[in-house]
Amino acid sequence: MWESWASNMVVKVKWFYHPEETKLGKRQSDGKNALYQSCHEDENDVQTISHKCQVVGREHYEQLTRGRRCQDRQDLYYLAGTYDPTTGRLVTAD
């Protein structure tokens, strides 16, 4: 995060994709809170960020969601794999 020449706060972000946002679409193996990381990066104004979330490995996600407290968390996702938006190539984490 840094301040631009125009005195705006800017952040560099790496994009994650929901399965339904990929060219292949959602697959049967994709769970409710699956995300695919990509090499797609952008510089955005800090004000465009709506909220933060936590992305963890699948095993850690399953451990966290076993507890009743974490079952309904809207900000918890697991890393299902990687996605290249330019080629449409999708590689699962397993």
mmCIF file of N, CA and C in Angstrom:
data_model
loop_
_atom_site.group_PDB
_atom_site.id
_atom_site.type_symbol
_atom_site.label_atom_id
_atom_site.label_comp_id
_atom_site.label_asym_id
_atom_site.label_seq_id
_atom_site.Cartn_x
_atom_site.Cartn_y
_atom_site.Cartn_z
ATOM 1 N N MET A 1 0.859 -1.161 0.000
ATOM 2 C CA MET A 1 0.000 0.000 0.000
ATOM 3 C C MET A 1 0.907 1.226 0.000
ATOM 4 N N TRP A 2 0.544 2.209 -0.804
ATOM 5 C CA TRP A 2 1.337 3.428 -0.867
ATOM 6 C C TRP A 2 0.468 4.598 -1.289
ATOM 7 N N GLU A 3 1.032 5.787 -1.167
ATOM 8 C CA GLU A 3 0.329 6.996 -1.576
ATOM 9 C C GLU A 3 0.809 7.401 -2.960
ATOM 10 N N SER A 4 -0.129 7.618 -3.862
ATOM 11 C CA SER A 4 0.213 7.988 -5.234
ATOM 12 C C SER A 4 0.598 9.461 -5.311
ATOM 13 N N TRP A 5 1.048 9.871 -6.492
ATOM 14 C CA TRP A 5 1.405 11.275 -6.707
ATOM 15 C C TRP A 5 0.207 12.193 -6.503
ATOM 16 N N ALA A 6 -0.992 11.657 -6.745
ATOM 17 C CA ALA A 6 -2.219 12.445 -6.587
ATOM 18 C C ALA A 6 -2.754 12.380 -5.153
ATOM 19 N N SER A 7 -1.946 11.859 -4.243
ATOM 20 C CA SER A 7 -2.295 11.722 -2.820
ATOM 21 C C SER A 7 -3.429 10.734 -2.558
ATOM 22 N N ASN A 8 -3.625 9.764 -3.442
ATOM 23 C CA ASN A 8 -4.585 8.684 -3.226
ATOM 24 C C ASN A 8 -3.834 7.473 -2.669
ATOM 25 N N MET A 9 -4.486 6.739 -1.791
ATOM 26 C CA MET A 9 -3.881 5.512 -1.279
ATOM 27 C C MET A 9 -4.160 4.388 -2.281
ATOM 28 N N VAL A 10 -3.104 3.688 -2.656
ATOM 29 C CA VAL A 10 -3.177 2.644 -3.676
ATOM 30 C C VAL A 10 -2.680 1.330 -3.068
ATOM 31 N N VAL A 11 -3.269 0.241 -3.510
ATOM 32 C CA VAL A 11 -2.861 -1.084 -3.050
ATOM 33 C C VAL A 11 -2.672 -1.994 -4.263
ATOM 34 N N LYS A 12 -1.668 -2.856 -4.199
ATOM 35 C CA LYS A 12 -1.454 -3.843 -5.255
ATOM 36 C C LYS A 12 -2.107 -5.142 -4.787
ATOM 37 N N VAL A 13 -2.988 -5.689 -5.611
ATOM 38 C CA VAL A 13 -3.719 -6.899 -5.243
ATOM 39 C C VAL A 13 -3.466 -8.020 -6.233
ATOM 40 N N LYS A 14 -3.508 -9.224 -5.728
ATOM 41 C CA LYS A 14 -3.432 -10.422 -6.552
ATOM 42 C C LYS A 14 -4.833 -11.014 -6.552
ATOM 43 N N TRP A 15 -5.356 -11.309 -7.727
ATOM 44 C CA TRP A 15 -6.750 -11.735 -7.850
ATOM 45 C C TRP A 15 -6.934 -13.221 -7.600
ATOM 46 N N PHE A 16 -8.031 -13.526 -6.942
ATOM 47 C CA PHE A 16 -8.528 -14.885 -6.781
ATOM 48 C C PHE A 16 -9.849 -14.970 -7.535
ATOM 49 N N TYR A 17 -10.157 -16.149 -8.052
ATOM 50 C CA TYR A 17 -11.376 -16.344 -8.829
ATOM 51 C C TYR A 17 -12.271 -17.387 -8.171
ATOM 52 N N HIS A 18 -13.560 -17.098 -8.130
ATOM 53 C CA HIS A 18 -14.542 -18.114 -7.745
ATOM 54 C C HIS A 18 -14.629 -19.104 -8.902
ATOM 55 N N PRO A 19 -14.900 -20.380 -8.643
ATOM 56 C CA PRO A 19 -14.962 -21.372 -9.729
ATOM 57 C C PRO A 19 -15.876 -20.963 -10.882
ATOM 58 N N GLU A 20 -17.023 -20.365 -10.569
ATOM 59 C CA GLU A 20 -17.957 -19.972 -11.631
ATOM 60 C C GLU A 20 -17.441 -18.812 -12.485
ATOM 61 N N GLU A 21 -16.356 -18.149 -12.059
ATOM 62 C CA GLU A 21 -15.762 -17.058 -12.833
ATOM 63 C C GLU A 21 -14.687 -17.558 -13.795
ATOM 64 N N THR A 22 -14.335 -18.843 -13.711
ATOM 65 C CA THR A 22 -13.329 -19.406 -14.607
ATOM 66 C C THR A 22 -13.990 -19.827 -15.920
ATOM 67 N N LYS A 23 -13.175 -20.027 -16.945
ATOM 68 C CA LYS A 23 -13.711 -20.436 -18.245
ATOM 69 C C LYS A 23 -14.348 -21.815 -18.198
ATOM 70 N N LEU A 24 -13.872 -22.666 -17.290
ATOM 71 C CA LEU A 24 -14.437 -24.016 -17.154
ATOM 72 C C LEU A 24 -15.706 -24.026 -16.318
ATOM 73 N N GLY A 25 -15.907 -22.985 -15.538
ATOM 74 C CA GLY A 25 -17.077 -22.928 -14.677
ATOM 75 C C GLY A 25 -16.909 -23.785 -13.440
ATOM 76 N N LYS A 26 -17.910 -23.789 -12.622
ATOM 77 C CA LYS A 26 -17.875 -24.557 -11.382
ATOM 78 C C LYS A 26 -17.942 -26.044 -11.685
ATOM 79 N N ARG A 27 -17.048 -26.796 -11.050
ATOM 80 C CA ARG A 27 -17.021 -28.243 -11.237
ATOM 81 C C ARG A 27 -17.596 -28.920 -10.002
ATOM 82 N N GLN A 28 -17.940 -30.162 -10.127
ATOM 83 C CA GLN A 28 -18.551 -30.897 -9.023
ATOM 84 C C GLN A 28 -17.644 -30.944 -7.801
ATOM 85 N N SER A 29 -16.328 -30.979 -8.021
ATOM 86 C CA SER A 29 -15.377 -31.082 -6.910
ATOM 87 C C SER A 29 -15.163 -29.748 -6.187
ATOM 88 N N ASP A 30 -15.642 -28.650 -6.757
ATOM 89 C CA ASP A 30 -15.486 -27.338 -6.132
ATOM 90 C C ASP A 30 -16.515 -27.159 -5.021
ATOM 91 N N GLY A 31 -16.021 -26.953 -3.823
ATOM 92 C CA GLY A 31 -16.913 -26.733 -2.694
ATOM 93 C C GLY A 31 -17.457 -25.317 -2.685
ATOM 94 N N LYS A 32 -18.304 -25.049 -1.718
ATOM 95 C CA LYS A 32 -18.992 -23.765 -1.605
ATOM 96 C C LYS A 32 -18.028 -22.582 -1.528
ATOM 97 N N ASN A 33 -16.935 -22.713 -0.795
ATOM 98 C CA ASN A 33 -16.022 -21.587 -0.581
ATOM 99 C C ASN A 33 -14.660 -21.794 -1.240
ATOM 100 N N ALA A 34 -14.658 -22.389 -2.420
ATOM 101 C CA ALA A 34 -13.420 -22.610 -3.167
ATOM 102 C C ALA A 34 -13.001 -21.332 -3.883
ATOM 103 N N LEU A 35 -11.692 -21.084 -3.913
ATOM 104 C CA LEU A 35 -11.122 -19.981 -4.689
ATOM 105 C C LEU A 35 -9.892 -20.485 -5.427
ATOM 106 N N TYR A 36 -9.650 -19.914 -6.601
ATOM 107 C CA TYR A 36 -8.453 -20.223 -7.383
ATOM 108 C C TYR A 36 -7.583 -18.974 -7.441
ATOM 109 N N GLN A 37 -6.306 -19.129 -7.082
ATOM 110 C CA GLN A 37 -5.397 -17.988 -7.161
ATOM 111 C C GLN A 37 -4.919 -17.821 -8.599
ATOM 112 N N SER A 38 -4.535 -16.608 -8.948
ATOM 113 C CA SER A 38 -4.037 -16.352 -10.295
ATOM 114 C C SER A 38 -2.813 -15.457 -10.227
ATOM 115 N N CYS A 39 -2.174 -15.301 -11.366
ATOM 116 C CA CYS A 39 -1.035 -14.390 -11.457
ATOM 117 C C CYS A 39 -1.513 -12.978 -11.836
ATOM 118 N N HIS A 40 -2.801 -12.802 -11.991
ATOM 119 C CA HIS A 40 -3.412 -11.518 -12.349
ATOM 120 C C HIS A 40 -3.259 -10.539 -11.187
ATOM 121 N N GLU A 41 -2.583 -9.411 -11.443
ATOM 122 C CA GLU A 41 -2.384 -8.377 -10.433
ATOM 123 C C GLU A 41 -2.871 -7.038 -10.949
ATOM 124 N N ASP A 42 -3.311 -6.198 -10.033
ATOM 125 C CA ASP A 42 -3.761 -4.846 -10.365
ATOM 126 C C ASP A 42 -3.345 -3.890 -9.264
ATOM 127 N N GLU A 43 -3.292 -2.627 -9.620
ATOM 128 C CA GLU A 43 -3.138 -1.573 -8.625
ATOM 129 C C GLU A 43 -4.471 -0.855 -8.555
ATOM 130 N N ASN A 44 -5.063 -0.825 -7.372
ATOM 131 C CA ASN A 44 -6.396 -0.257 -7.182
ATOM 132 C C ASN A 44 -6.376 0.783 -6.074
ATOM 133 N N ASP A 45 -7.317 1.697 -6.152
ATOM 134 C CA ASP A 45 -7.525 2.652 -5.086
ATOM 135 C C ASP A 45 -7.999 1.888 -3.850
ATOM 136 N N VAL A 46 -7.463 2.217 -2.697
ATOM 137 C CA VAL A 46 -7.813 1.518 -1.457
ATOM 138 C C VAL A 46 -9.322 1.557 -1.202
ATOM 139 N N GLN A 47 -9.977 2.603 -1.621
ATOM 140 C CA GLN A 47 -11.416 2.739 -1.382
ATOM 141 C C GLN A 47 -12.258 1.696 -2.115
ATOM 142 N N THR A 48 -11.676 0.992 -3.078
ATOM 143 C CA THR A 48 -12.428 -0.039 -3.801
ATOM 144 C C THR A 48 -12.501 -1.353 -3.025
ATOM 145 N N ILE A 49 -11.747 -1.477 -1.949
ATOM 146 C CA ILE A 49 -11.752 -2.708 -1.159
ATOM 147 C C ILE A 49 -12.980 -2.715 -0.259
ATOM 148 N N SER A 50 -13.780 -3.761 -0.376
ATOM 149 C CA SER A 50 -15.016 -3.825 0.416
ATOM 150 C C SER A 50 -14.803 -4.521 1.759
ATOM 151 N N HIS A 51 -13.944 -5.553 1.797
ATOM 152 C CA HIS A 51 -13.677 -6.274 3.040
ATOM 153 C C HIS A 51 -12.503 -7.212 2.839
ATOM 154 N N LYS A 52 -12.008 -7.746 3.911
ATOM 155 C CA LYS A 52 -10.928 -8.723 3.801
ATOM 156 C C LYS A 52 -11.497 -10.116 3.989
ATOM 157 N N CYS A 53 -10.742 -11.095 3.529
ATOM 158 C CA CYS A 53 -11.138 -12.481 3.721
ATOM 159 C C CYS A 53 -9.890 -13.294 4.036
ATOM 160 N N GLN A 54 -10.103 -14.518 4.445
ATOM 161 C CA GLN A 54 -9.001 -15.417 4.757
ATOM 162 C C GLN A 54 -9.063 -16.598 3.798
ATOM 163 N N VAL A 55 -7.937 -16.897 3.149
ATOM 164 C CA VAL A 55 -7.844 -18.029 2.240
ATOM 165 C C VAL A 55 -6.806 -18.983 2.813
ATOM 166 N N VAL A 56 -7.227 -20.217 3.086
ATOM 167 C CA VAL A 56 -6.348 -21.212 3.697
ATOM 168 C C VAL A 56 -6.351 -22.479 2.839
ATOM 169 N N GLY A 57 -5.465 -23.394 3.150
ATOM 170 C CA GLY A 57 -5.448 -24.686 2.467
ATOM 171 C C GLY A 57 -6.712 -25.472 2.785
ATOM 172 N N ARG A 58 -7.032 -26.440 1.951
ATOM 173 C CA ARG A 58 -8.282 -27.206 2.111
ATOM 174 C C ARG A 58 -8.358 -27.927 3.458
ATOM 175 N N GLU A 59 -7.253 -28.540 3.850
ATOM 176 C CA GLU A 59 -7.240 -29.279 5.119
ATOM 177 C C GLU A 59 -7.486 -28.335 6.303
ATOM 178 N N HIS A 60 -6.823 -27.194 6.295
ATOM 179 C CA HIS A 60 -7.008 -26.215 7.368
ATOM 180 C C HIS A 60 -8.444 -25.683 7.352
ATOM 181 N N TYR A 61 -8.987 -25.457 6.176
ATOM 182 C CA TYR A 61 -10.374 -24.998 6.038
ATOM 183 C C TYR A 61 -11.336 -26.001 6.682
ATOM 184 N N GLU A 62 -11.130 -27.281 6.393
ATOM 185 C CA GLU A 62 -12.006 -28.314 6.947
ATOM 186 C C GLU A 62 -11.880 -28.395 8.464
ATOM 187 N N GLN A 63 -10.680 -28.204 8.987
ATOM 188 C CA GLN A 63 -10.490 -28.178 10.443
ATOM 189 C C GLN A 63 -11.241 -27.001 11.056
ATOM 190 N N LEU A 64 -11.115 -25.833 10.431
ATOM 191 C CA LEU A 64 -11.771 -24.638 10.963
ATOM 192 C C LEU A 64 -13.291 -24.724 10.906
ATOM 193 N N THR A 65 -13.813 -25.296 9.839
ATOM 194 C CA THR A 65 -15.268 -25.339 9.686
ATOM 195 C C THR A 65 -15.924 -26.477 10.460
ATOM 196 N N ARG A 66 -15.132 -27.379 11.009
ATOM 197 C CA ARG A 66 -15.702 -28.428 11.865
ATOM 198 C C ARG A 66 -16.279 -27.817 13.134
ATOM 199 N N GLY A 67 -15.642 -26.763 13.609
ATOM 200 C CA GLY A 67 -16.132 -26.084 14.808
ATOM 201 C C GLY A 67 -17.388 -25.293 14.486
ATOM 202 N N ARG A 68 -18.363 -25.356 15.331
ATOM 203 C CA ARG A 68 -19.649 -24.688 15.107
ATOM 204 C C ARG A 68 -19.472 -23.184 14.895
ATOM 205 N N ARG A 69 -18.507 -22.592 15.593
ATOM 206 C CA ARG A 69 -18.275 -21.148 15.512
ATOM 207 C C ARG A 69 -17.904 -20.687 14.097
ATOM 208 N N CYS A 70 -17.171 -21.503 13.369
ATOM 209 C CA CYS A 70 -16.658 -21.094 12.057
ATOM 210 C C CYS A 70 -17.498 -21.574 10.878
ATOM 211 N N GLN A 71 -18.529 -22.360 11.112
ATOM 212 C CA GLN A 71 -19.292 -22.933 10.009
ATOM 213 C C GLN A 71 -19.953 -21.888 9.125
ATOM 214 N N ASP A 72 -20.377 -20.780 9.690
ATOM 215 C CA ASP A 72 -21.107 -19.775 8.921
ATOM 216 C C ASP A 72 -20.267 -18.558 8.557
ATOM 217 N N ARG A 73 -18.965 -18.654 8.652
ATOM 218 C CA ARG A 73 -18.123 -17.502 8.321
ATOM 219 C C ARG A 73 -18.195 -17.198 6.835
ATOM 220 N N GLN A 74 -18.521 -15.986 6.504
ATOM 221 C CA GLN A 74 -18.625 -15.558 5.114
ATOM 222 C C GLN A 74 -17.276 -15.122 4.548
ATOM 223 N N ASP A 75 -16.258 -14.981 5.418
ATOM 224 C CA ASP A 75 -14.965 -14.472 4.989
ATOM 225 C C ASP A 75 -13.882 -15.546 4.945
ATOM 226 N N LEU A 76 -14.258 -16.816 5.037
ATOM 227 C CA LEU A 76 -13.302 -17.918 5.055
ATOM 228 C C LEU A 76 -13.436 -18.740 3.776
ATOM 229 N N TYR A 77 -12.324 -18.899 3.055
ATOM 230 C CA TYR A 77 -12.286 -19.645 1.788
ATOM 231 C C TYR A 77 -11.117 -20.606 1.807
ATOM 232 N N TYR A 78 -11.162 -21.595 0.915
ATOM 233 C CA TYR A 78 -10.001 -22.478 0.777
ATOM 234 C C TYR A 78 -9.444 -22.392 -0.641
ATOM 235 N N LEU A 79 -8.146 -22.619 -0.731
ATOM 236 C CA LEU A 79 -7.442 -22.553 -2.004
ATOM 237 C C LEU A 79 -7.649 -23.863 -2.755
ATOM 238 N N ALA A 80 -8.412 -23.794 -3.839
ATOM 239 C CA ALA A 80 -8.731 -24.984 -4.631
ATOM 240 C C ALA A 80 -7.687 -25.255 -5.702
ATOM 241 N N GLY A 81 -6.868 -24.244 -6.040
ATOM 242 C CA GLY A 81 -5.858 -24.424 -7.068
ATOM 243 C C GLY A 81 -5.465 -23.100 -7.679
ATOM 244 N N THR A 82 -4.920 -23.175 -8.891
ATOM 245 C CA THR A 82 -4.502 -21.963 -9.609
ATOM 246 C C THR A 82 -5.266 -21.856 -10.920
ATOM 247 N N TYR A 83 -5.397 -20.621 -11.379
ATOM 248 C CA TYR A 83 -6.136 -20.352 -12.613
ATOM 249 C C TYR A 83 -5.408 -19.276 -13.397
ATOM 250 N N ASP A 84 -5.241 -19.507 -14.691
ATOM 251 C CA ASP A 84 -4.657 -18.513 -15.582
ATOM 252 C C ASP A 84 -5.782 -17.937 -16.437
ATOM 253 N N PRO A 85 -6.212 -16.700 -16.165
ATOM 254 C CA PRO A 85 -7.340 -16.131 -16.896
ATOM 255 C C PRO A 85 -7.066 -15.885 -18.374
ATOM 256 N N THR A 86 -5.811 -15.795 -18.772
ATOM 257 C CA THR A 86 -5.519 -15.553 -20.196
ATOM 258 C C THR A 86 -5.639 -16.822 -21.034
ATOM 259 N N THR A 87 -5.282 -17.970 -20.440
ATOM 260 C CA THR A 87 -5.365 -19.230 -21.199
ATOM 261 C C THR A 87 -6.561 -20.084 -20.795
ATOM 262 N N GLY A 88 -7.131 -19.796 -19.624
ATOM 263 C CA GLY A 88 -8.236 -20.595 -19.108
ATOM 264 C C GLY A 88 -7.769 -21.864 -18.416
ATOM 265 N N ARG A 89 -6.456 -22.005 -18.250
ATOM 266 C CA ARG A 89 -5.909 -23.216 -17.630
ATOM 267 C C ARG A 89 -6.180 -23.204 -16.124
ATOM 268 N N LEU A 90 -6.682 -24.309 -15.642
ATOM 269 C CA LEU A 90 -7.042 -24.463 -14.239
ATOM 270 C C LEU A 90 -6.300 -25.697 -13.697
ATOM 271 N N VAL A 91 -5.583 -25.514 -12.582
ATOM 272 C CA VAL A 91 -4.865 -26.618 -11.950
ATOM 273 C C VAL A 91 -5.346 -26.730 -10.519
ATOM 274 N N THR A 92 -5.833 -27.915 -10.150
ATOM 275 C CA THR A 92 -6.342 -28.085 -8.781
ATOM 276 C C THR A 92 -5.175 -28.217 -7.819
ATOM 277 N N ALA A 93 -5.423 -27.864 -6.556
ATOM 278 C CA ALA A 93 -4.386 -27.887 -5.529
ATOM 279 C C ALA A 93 -3.963 -29.309 -5.165
ATOM 280 N N ASP A 94 -4.865 -30.267 -5.320
ATOM 281 C CA ASP A 94 -4.532 -31.658 -4.962
ATOM 282 C C ASP A 94 -3.754 -32.235 -6.083
#
